[in-house]
Short mmCIF file of C-alpha atoms in Angstrom, two decimals:
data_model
loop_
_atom_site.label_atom_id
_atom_site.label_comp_id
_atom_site.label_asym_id
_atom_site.label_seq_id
_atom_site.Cartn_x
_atom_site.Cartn_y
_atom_site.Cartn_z
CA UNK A 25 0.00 0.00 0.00
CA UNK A 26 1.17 3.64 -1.02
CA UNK A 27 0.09 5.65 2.53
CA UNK A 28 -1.80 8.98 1.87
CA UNK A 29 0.86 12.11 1.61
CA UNK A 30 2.85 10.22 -0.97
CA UNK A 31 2.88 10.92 -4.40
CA UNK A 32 1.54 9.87 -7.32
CA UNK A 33 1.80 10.60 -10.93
CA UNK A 34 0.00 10.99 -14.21
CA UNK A 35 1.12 11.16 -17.63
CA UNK A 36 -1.43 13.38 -19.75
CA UNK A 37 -3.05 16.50 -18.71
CA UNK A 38 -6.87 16.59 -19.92
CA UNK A 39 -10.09 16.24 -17.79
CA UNK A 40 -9.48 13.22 -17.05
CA UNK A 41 -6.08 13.74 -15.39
CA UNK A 42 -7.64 16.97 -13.59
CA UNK A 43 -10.60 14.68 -11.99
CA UNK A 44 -7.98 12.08 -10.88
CA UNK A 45 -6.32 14.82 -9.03
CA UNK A 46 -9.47 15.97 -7.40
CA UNK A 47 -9.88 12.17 -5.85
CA UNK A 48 -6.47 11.58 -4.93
CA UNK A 49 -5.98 15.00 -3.39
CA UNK A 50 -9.67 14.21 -1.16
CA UNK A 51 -7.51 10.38 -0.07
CA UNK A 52 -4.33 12.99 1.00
CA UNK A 53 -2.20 12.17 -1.87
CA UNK A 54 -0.26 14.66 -4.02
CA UNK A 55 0.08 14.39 -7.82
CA UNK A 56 2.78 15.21 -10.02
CA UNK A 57 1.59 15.25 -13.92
CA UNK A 58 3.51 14.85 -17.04
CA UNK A 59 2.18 16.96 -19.77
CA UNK A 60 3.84 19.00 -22.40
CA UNK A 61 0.76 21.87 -22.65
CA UNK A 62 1.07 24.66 -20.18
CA UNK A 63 -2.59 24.90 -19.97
CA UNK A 64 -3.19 21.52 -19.22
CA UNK A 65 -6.41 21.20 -17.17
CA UNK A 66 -4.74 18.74 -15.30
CA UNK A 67 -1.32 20.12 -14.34
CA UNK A 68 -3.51 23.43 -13.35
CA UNK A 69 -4.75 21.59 -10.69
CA UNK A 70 -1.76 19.25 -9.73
CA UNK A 71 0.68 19.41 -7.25
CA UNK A 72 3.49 19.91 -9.85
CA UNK A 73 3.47 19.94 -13.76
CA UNK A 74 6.22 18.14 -15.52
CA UNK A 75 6.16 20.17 -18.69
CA UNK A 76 7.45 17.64 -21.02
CA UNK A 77 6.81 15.49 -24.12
CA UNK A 78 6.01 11.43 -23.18
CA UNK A 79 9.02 10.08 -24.71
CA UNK A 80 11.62 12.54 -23.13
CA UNK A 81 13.59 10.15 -20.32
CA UNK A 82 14.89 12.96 -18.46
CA UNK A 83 11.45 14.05 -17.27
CA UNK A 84 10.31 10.99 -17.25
CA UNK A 85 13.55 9.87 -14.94
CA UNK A 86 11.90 13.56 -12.92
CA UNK A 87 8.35 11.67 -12.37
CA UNK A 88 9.56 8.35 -11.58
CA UNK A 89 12.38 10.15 -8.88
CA UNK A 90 9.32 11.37 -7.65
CA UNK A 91 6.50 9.61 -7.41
CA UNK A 92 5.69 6.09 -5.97
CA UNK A 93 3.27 5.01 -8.43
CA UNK A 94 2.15 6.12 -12.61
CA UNK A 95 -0.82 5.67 -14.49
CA UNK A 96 -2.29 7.58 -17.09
CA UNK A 97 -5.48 9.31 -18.57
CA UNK A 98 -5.69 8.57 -22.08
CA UNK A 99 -4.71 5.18 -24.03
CA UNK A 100 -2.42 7.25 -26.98
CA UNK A 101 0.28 7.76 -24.37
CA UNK A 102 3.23 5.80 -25.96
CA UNK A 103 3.33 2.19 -25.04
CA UNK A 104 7.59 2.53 -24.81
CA UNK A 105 7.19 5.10 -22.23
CA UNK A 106 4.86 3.28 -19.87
CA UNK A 107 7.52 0.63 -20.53
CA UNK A 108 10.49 2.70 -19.44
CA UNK A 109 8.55 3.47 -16.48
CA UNK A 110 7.67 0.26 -15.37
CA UNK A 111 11.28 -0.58 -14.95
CA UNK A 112 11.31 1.62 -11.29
CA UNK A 113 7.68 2.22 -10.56
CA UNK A 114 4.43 0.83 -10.67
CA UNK A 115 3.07 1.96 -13.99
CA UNK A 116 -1.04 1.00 -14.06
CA UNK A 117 -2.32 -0.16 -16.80
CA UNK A 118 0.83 -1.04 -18.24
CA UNK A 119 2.57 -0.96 -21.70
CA UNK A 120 0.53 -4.42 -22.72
CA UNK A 121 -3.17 -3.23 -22.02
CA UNK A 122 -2.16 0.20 -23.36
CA UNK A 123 -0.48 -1.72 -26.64
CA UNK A 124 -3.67 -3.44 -27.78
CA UNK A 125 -6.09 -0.83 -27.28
CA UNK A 126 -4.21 1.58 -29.14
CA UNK A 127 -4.64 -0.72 -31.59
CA UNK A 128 -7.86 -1.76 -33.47
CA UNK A 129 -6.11 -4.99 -34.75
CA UNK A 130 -4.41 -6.31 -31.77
CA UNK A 131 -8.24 -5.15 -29.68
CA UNK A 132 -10.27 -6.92 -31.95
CA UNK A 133 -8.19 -10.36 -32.09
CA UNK A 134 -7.39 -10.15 -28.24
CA UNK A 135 -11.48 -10.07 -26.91
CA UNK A 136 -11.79 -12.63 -29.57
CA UNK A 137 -9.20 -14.93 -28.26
CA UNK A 138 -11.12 -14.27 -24.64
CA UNK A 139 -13.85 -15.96 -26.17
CA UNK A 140 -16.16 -12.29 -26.70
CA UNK A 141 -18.31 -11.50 -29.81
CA UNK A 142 -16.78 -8.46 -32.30
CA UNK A 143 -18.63 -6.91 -35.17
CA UNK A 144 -17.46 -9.07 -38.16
CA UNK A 145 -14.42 -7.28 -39.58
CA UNK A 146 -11.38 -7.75 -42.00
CA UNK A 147 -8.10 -6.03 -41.33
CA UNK A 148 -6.78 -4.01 -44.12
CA UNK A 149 -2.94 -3.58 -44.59
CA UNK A 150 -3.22 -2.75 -48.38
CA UNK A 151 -5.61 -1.70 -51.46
CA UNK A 152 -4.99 -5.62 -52.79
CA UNK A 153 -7.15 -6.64 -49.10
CA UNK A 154 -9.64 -4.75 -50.41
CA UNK A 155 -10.19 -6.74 -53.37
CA UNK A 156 -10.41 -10.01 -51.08
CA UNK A 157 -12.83 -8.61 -48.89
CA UNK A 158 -16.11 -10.81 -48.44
CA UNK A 159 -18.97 -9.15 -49.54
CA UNK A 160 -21.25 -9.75 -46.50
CA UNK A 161 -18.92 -6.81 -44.38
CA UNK A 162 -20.37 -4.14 -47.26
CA UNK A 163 -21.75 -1.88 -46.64
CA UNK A 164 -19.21 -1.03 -43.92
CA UNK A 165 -17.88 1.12 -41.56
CA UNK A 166 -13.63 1.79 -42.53
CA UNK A 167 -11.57 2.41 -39.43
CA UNK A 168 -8.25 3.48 -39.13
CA UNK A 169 -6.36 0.68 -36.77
CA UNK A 170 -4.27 4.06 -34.61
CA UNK A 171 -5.00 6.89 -33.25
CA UNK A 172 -8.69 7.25 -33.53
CA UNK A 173 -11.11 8.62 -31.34
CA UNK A 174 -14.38 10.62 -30.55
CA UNK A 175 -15.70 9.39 -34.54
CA UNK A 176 -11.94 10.28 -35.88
CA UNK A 177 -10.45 8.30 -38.64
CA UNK A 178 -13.43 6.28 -39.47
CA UNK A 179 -15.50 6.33 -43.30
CA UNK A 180 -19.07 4.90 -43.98
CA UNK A 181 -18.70 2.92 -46.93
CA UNK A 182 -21.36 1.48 -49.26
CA UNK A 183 -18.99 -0.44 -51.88
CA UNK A 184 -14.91 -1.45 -52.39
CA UNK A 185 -14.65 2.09 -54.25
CA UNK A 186 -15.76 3.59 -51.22
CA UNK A 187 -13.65 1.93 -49.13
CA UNK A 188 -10.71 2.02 -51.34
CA UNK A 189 -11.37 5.96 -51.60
CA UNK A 190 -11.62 5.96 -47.68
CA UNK A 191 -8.12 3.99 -47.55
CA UNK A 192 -6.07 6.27 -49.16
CA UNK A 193 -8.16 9.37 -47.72
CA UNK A 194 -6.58 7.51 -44.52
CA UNK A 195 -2.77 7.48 -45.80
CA UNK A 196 -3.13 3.93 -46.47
CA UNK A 197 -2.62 3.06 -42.88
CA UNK A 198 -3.89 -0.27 -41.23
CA UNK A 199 -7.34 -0.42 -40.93
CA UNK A 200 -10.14 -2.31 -40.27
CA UNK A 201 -13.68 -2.98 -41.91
CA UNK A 202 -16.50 -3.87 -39.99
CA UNK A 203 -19.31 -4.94 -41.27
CA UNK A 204 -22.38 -2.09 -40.64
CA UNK A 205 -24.67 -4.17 -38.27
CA UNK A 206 -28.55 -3.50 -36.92
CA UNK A 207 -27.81 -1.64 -34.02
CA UNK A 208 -30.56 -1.27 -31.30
CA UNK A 209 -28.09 1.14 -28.68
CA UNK A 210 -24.94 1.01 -27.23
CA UNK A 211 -23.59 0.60 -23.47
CA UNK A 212 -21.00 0.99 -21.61
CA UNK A 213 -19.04 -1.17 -18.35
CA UNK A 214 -16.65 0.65 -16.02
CA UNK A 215 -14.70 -1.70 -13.59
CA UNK A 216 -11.48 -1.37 -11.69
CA UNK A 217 -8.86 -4.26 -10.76
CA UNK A 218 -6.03 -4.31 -8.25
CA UNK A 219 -2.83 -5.66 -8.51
CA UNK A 220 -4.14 -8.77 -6.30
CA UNK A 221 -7.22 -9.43 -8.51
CA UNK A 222 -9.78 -7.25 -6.82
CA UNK A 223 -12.10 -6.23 -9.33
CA UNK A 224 -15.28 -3.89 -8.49
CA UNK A 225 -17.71 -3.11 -11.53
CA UNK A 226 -19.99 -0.06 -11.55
CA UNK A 227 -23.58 0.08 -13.41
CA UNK A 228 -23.90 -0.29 -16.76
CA UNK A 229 -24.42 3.33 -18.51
CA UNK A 230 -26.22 3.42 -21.81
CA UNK A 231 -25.19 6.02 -24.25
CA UNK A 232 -26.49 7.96 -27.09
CA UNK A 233 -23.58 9.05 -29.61
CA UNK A 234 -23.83 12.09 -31.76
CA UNK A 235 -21.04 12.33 -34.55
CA UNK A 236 -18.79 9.98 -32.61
CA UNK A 237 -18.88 11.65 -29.48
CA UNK A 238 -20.94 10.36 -26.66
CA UNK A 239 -23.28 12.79 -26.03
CA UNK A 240 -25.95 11.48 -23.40
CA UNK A 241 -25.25 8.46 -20.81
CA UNK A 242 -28.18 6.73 -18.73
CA UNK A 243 -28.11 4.79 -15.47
CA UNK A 244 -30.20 2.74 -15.40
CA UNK A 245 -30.36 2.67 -19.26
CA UNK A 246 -34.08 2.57 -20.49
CA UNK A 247 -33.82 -0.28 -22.42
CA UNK A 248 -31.04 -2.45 -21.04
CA UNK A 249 -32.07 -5.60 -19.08
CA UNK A 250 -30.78 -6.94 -16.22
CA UNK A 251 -29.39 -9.97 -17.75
CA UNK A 252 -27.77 -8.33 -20.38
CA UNK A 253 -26.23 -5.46 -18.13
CA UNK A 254 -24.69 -8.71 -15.84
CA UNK A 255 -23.79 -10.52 -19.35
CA UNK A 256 -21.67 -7.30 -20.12
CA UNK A 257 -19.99 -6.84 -16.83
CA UNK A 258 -18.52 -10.52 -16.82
CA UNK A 259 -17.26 -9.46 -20.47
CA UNK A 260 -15.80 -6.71 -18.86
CA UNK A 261 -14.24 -8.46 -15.72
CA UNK A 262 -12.78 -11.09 -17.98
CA UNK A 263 -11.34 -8.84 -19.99
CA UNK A 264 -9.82 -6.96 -17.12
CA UNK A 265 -8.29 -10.34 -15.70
CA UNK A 266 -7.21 -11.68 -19.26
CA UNK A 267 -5.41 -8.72 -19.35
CA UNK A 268 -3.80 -8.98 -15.52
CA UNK A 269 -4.86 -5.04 -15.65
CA UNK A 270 -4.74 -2.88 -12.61
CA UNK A 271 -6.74 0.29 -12.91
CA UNK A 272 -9.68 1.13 -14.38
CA UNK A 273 -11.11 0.22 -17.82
CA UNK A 274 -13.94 0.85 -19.86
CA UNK A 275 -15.50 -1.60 -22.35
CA UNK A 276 -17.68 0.14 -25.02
CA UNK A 277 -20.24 -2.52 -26.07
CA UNK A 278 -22.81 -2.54 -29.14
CA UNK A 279 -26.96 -4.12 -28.38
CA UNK A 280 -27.68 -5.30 -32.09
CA UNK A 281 -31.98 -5.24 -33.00
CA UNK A 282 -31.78 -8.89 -32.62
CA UNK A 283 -30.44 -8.70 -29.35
CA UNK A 284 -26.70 -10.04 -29.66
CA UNK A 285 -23.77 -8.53 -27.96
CA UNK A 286 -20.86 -7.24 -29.19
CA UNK A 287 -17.40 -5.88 -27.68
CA UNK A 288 -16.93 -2.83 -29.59
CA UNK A 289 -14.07 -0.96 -27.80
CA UNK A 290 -12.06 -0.50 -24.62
CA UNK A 291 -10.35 2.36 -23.14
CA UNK A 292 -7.80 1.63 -20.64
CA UNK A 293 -8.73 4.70 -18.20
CA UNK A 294 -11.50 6.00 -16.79
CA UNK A 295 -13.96 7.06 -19.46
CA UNK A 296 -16.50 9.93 -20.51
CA UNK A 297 -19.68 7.36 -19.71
CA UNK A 298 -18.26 6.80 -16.30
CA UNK A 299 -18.39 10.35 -15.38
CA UNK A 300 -21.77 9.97 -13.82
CA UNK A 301 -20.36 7.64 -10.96
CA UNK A 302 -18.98 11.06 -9.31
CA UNK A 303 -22.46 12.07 -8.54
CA UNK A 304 -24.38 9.04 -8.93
CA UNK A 305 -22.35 6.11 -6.81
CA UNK A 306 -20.73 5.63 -3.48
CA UNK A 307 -17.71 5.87 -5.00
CA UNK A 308 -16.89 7.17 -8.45
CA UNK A 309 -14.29 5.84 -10.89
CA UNK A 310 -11.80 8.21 -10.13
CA UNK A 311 -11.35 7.54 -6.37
CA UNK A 312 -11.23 3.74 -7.52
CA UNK A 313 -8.26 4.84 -10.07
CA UNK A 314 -6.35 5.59 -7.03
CA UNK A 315 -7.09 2.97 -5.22
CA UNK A 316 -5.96 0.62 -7.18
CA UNK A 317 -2.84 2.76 -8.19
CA UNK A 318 -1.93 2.99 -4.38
CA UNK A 319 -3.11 -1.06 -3.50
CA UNK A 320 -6.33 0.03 -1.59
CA UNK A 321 -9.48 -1.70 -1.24
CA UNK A 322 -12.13 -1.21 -3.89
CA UNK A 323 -14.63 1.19 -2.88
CA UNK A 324 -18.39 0.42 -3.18
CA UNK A 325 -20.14 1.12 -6.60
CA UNK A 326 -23.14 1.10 -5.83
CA UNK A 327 -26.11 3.32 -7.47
CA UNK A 328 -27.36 6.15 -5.14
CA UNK A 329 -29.91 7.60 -7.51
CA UNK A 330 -30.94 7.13 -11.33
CA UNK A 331 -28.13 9.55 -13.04
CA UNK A 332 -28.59 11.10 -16.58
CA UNK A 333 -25.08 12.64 -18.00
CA UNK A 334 -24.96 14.84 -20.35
CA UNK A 335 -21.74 16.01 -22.16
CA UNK A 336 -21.05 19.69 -22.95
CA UNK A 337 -19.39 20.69 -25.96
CA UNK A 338 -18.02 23.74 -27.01
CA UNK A 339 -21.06 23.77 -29.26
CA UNK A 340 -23.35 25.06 -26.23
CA UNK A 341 -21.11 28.14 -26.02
CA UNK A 342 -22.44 29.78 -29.12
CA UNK A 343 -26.28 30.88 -29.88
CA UNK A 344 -28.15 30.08 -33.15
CA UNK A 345 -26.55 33.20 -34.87
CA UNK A 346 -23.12 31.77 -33.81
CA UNK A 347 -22.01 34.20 -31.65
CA UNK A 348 -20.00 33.36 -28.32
CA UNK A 349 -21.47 33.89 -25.38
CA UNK A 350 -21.81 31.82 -21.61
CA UNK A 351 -24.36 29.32 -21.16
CA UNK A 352 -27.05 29.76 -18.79
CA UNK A 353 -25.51 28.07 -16.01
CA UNK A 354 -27.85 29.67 -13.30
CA UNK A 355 -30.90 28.24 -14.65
CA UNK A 356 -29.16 24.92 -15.01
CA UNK A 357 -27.61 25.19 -11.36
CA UNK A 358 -31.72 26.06 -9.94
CA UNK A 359 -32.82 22.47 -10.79
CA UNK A 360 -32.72 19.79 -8.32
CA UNK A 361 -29.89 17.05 -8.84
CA UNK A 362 -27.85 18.90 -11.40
CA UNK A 363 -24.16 18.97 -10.69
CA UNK A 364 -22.24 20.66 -13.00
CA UNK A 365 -18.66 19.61 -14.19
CA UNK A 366 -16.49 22.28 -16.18
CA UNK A 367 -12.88 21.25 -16.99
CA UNK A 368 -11.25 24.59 -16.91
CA UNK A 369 -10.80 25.11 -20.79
CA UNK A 370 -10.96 28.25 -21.83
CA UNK A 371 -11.40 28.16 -25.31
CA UNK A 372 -14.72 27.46 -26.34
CA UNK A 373 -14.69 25.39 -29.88
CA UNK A 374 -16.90 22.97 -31.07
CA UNK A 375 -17.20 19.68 -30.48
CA UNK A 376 -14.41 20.17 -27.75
CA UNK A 377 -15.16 18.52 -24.64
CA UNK A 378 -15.88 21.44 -21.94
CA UNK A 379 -17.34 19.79 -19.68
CA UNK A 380 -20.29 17.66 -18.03
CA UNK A 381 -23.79 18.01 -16.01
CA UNK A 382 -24.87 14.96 -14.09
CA UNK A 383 -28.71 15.16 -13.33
CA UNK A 384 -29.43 12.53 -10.30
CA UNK A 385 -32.86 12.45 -9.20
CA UNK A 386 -34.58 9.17 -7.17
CA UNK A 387 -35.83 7.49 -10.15
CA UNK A 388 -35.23 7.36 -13.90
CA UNK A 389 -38.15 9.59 -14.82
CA UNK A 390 -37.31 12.34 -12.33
CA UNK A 391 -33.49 12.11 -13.66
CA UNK A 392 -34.52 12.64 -17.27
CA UNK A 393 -37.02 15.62 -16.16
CA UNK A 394 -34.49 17.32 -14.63
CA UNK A 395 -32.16 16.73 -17.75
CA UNK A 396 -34.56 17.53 -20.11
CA UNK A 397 -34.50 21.04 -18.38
CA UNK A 398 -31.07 21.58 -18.24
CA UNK A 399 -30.94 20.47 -21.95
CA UNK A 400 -33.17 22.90 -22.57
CA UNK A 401 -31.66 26.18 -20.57
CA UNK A 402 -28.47 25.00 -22.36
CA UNK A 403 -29.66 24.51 -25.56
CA UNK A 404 -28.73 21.35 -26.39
CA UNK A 405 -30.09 18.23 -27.61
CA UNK A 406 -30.92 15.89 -25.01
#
């Protein structure tokens, strides 16, 4: 066990490093983050900022000197640097989790080797793949295997032209086709692991997606059943143990009309669906990030009231004519159960994530009245 007053340390400097901050600074722990932005949200709020890139040793050398324990806040941190780390400190998730969700290739044939459905896909390393690809995956959806995120680096295509045109749109990169399946909604499973095999999962969240980026999460999703909400969190957990991850990961998951499930994604962090759990559960999915960075028990995840989350762009920032100007956050602040989240951005743009607003109320239909509201003083689509 790391004791409370030690230090910890985070590589990346968004929201998510600035909420991890928040919950280790409320257990008594300082933070020391590695980020190469001055205004990182995250090293604003931190007990020091490393201002450095993630492959330069000599800061990193700085942050392991320093702190007891490393994790991170978003999965495009280099795998080689969580590897360097490792070889002094704890580093959680390390370099192999990291590796395979950064890519699409190594993500899809891991779950499958644990045994978990995927969308039917073929991996594309050339134009010639295209040529062999079976029929039954068009139309498709044409996915860059690195670096993609929030809807980035992925083409709906009807026909091989299509997805040839997408390919070299892409740089000819790796890539993946899936086949474009009948889907009823998507979900989402949070759960956290310790080093010796704790794992704790929190309630499912189903989400609404709006050009790639989540937009709305529900807990207790409308139309998710209990059997398939448990079905996905074993997924989940067996993931996390196949893996031997420590931390907390997210596994994005697709409902399809006929009722299959399918592992779409994982993120190997705490995640923008998961943000509810800070207003919503006993403990949220931050605190558990550093317990399980510092070898403490699990917290409890259970539900304290039906939660609906709703994510705010830079988009709500500007009125029909386009012009800046502030939202209305004291009408939103007057309802009951709305807790509002701002990341401390201060460059309005859209489809930049500014922040959240978690509406909590004691059952789903007073949660979604009281986001409905909010959505509405706001002026955004709910």
């Amino acid at each position: 066990m790391i004791a409370p007053g030690r230090w910890l340390g985070m590589l990346g400097g968004g929201q998510l490093g600035r909420m991890f901050c928040y919950a280790a600074h409320v257990l008594g722990y300082r933070v020391a983050v590695l980020d190469p932005d001055q205004a990182s949200p995250a090293g604003a709020v931190a007990d020091r900022h490393i201002r450095a890139a993630y492959d330069d040793e000599a800061a990193l050398d700085e942050l392991a000197a320093q702190c007891e324990a490393i994790t991170t806040e978003f999965e495009n941190v280099p795998a080689p640097t969580l590897a360097f780390l490792a070889k002094t400190r704890l580093v959680a998730p390390n370099a192999r989790p990291v590796g395979i969700a950064q890519d699409r290739i190594a993500e899809k044939r891991f779950v499958a080797g644990c045994g978990i459905d995927v969308a039917p896909h073929a991996v594309i390393q050339t134009e010639a793949d295209l040529d062999q690809v079976d029929t039954r995956l068009l139309p498709g959806i044409l996915k860059a295997a690195r670096l993609g995120y929030d809807g980035k680096g992925q083409a709906r295509v009807a026909n091989r032209d299509e997805a040839r045109a997408a390919f070299i749109a892409f740089g000819r990169v790796p890539c993946v086709l899936e086949q474009r399946l009948s889907l009823d909604y998507e979900i989402s499973v949070v759960c956290a692991r310790t080093v010796d095999g704790a794992t704790a999962v929190f309630p499912v969240a189903e989400n609404v997606h709006r050009d790639g980026i989540l937009a709305v999460s529900r807990v207790p999703g409308p139309h998710t059943r209990p059997a398939l909400a448990e079905q996905a969190a074993v997924h989940a957990t067996d993931i996390a143990t196949q893996l031997d991850y420590v931390g907390v990961l997210c596994v994005e998951f697709f409902v399809l009309t006929d009722g299959r499930l399918l592992v779409n994604e994982m993120a190997p962090r705490p995640h923008n669906s998961g943000h509810y759990t800070i207003d919503a559960c006993v403990t949220d999915q931050f605190e558990q990030q550093v317990r399980a960075l510092a070898n403490l028990p699990l917290g409890a995840t259970t539900l304290r009231g039906a939660a609906v989350m709703l994510n705010l762009l830079g988009d709500a920032w500007f009125d029909a004519s386009g012009q800046l100007r502030e939202p209305r956050w004291a009408d939103v602040l007057a309802l009951p159960g709305a807790k509002l989240h701002l990341y401390g951005k201060t460059e309005p743009r859209r489809g930049r994530k500014m922040g959240h607003l978690t509406c909590v109320g004691a059952t789903p239909h007073e949660a979604e009245h009281i986001a409905a509201a909010a959505a509405r003083a706001l002026g955004v689509p709910l």
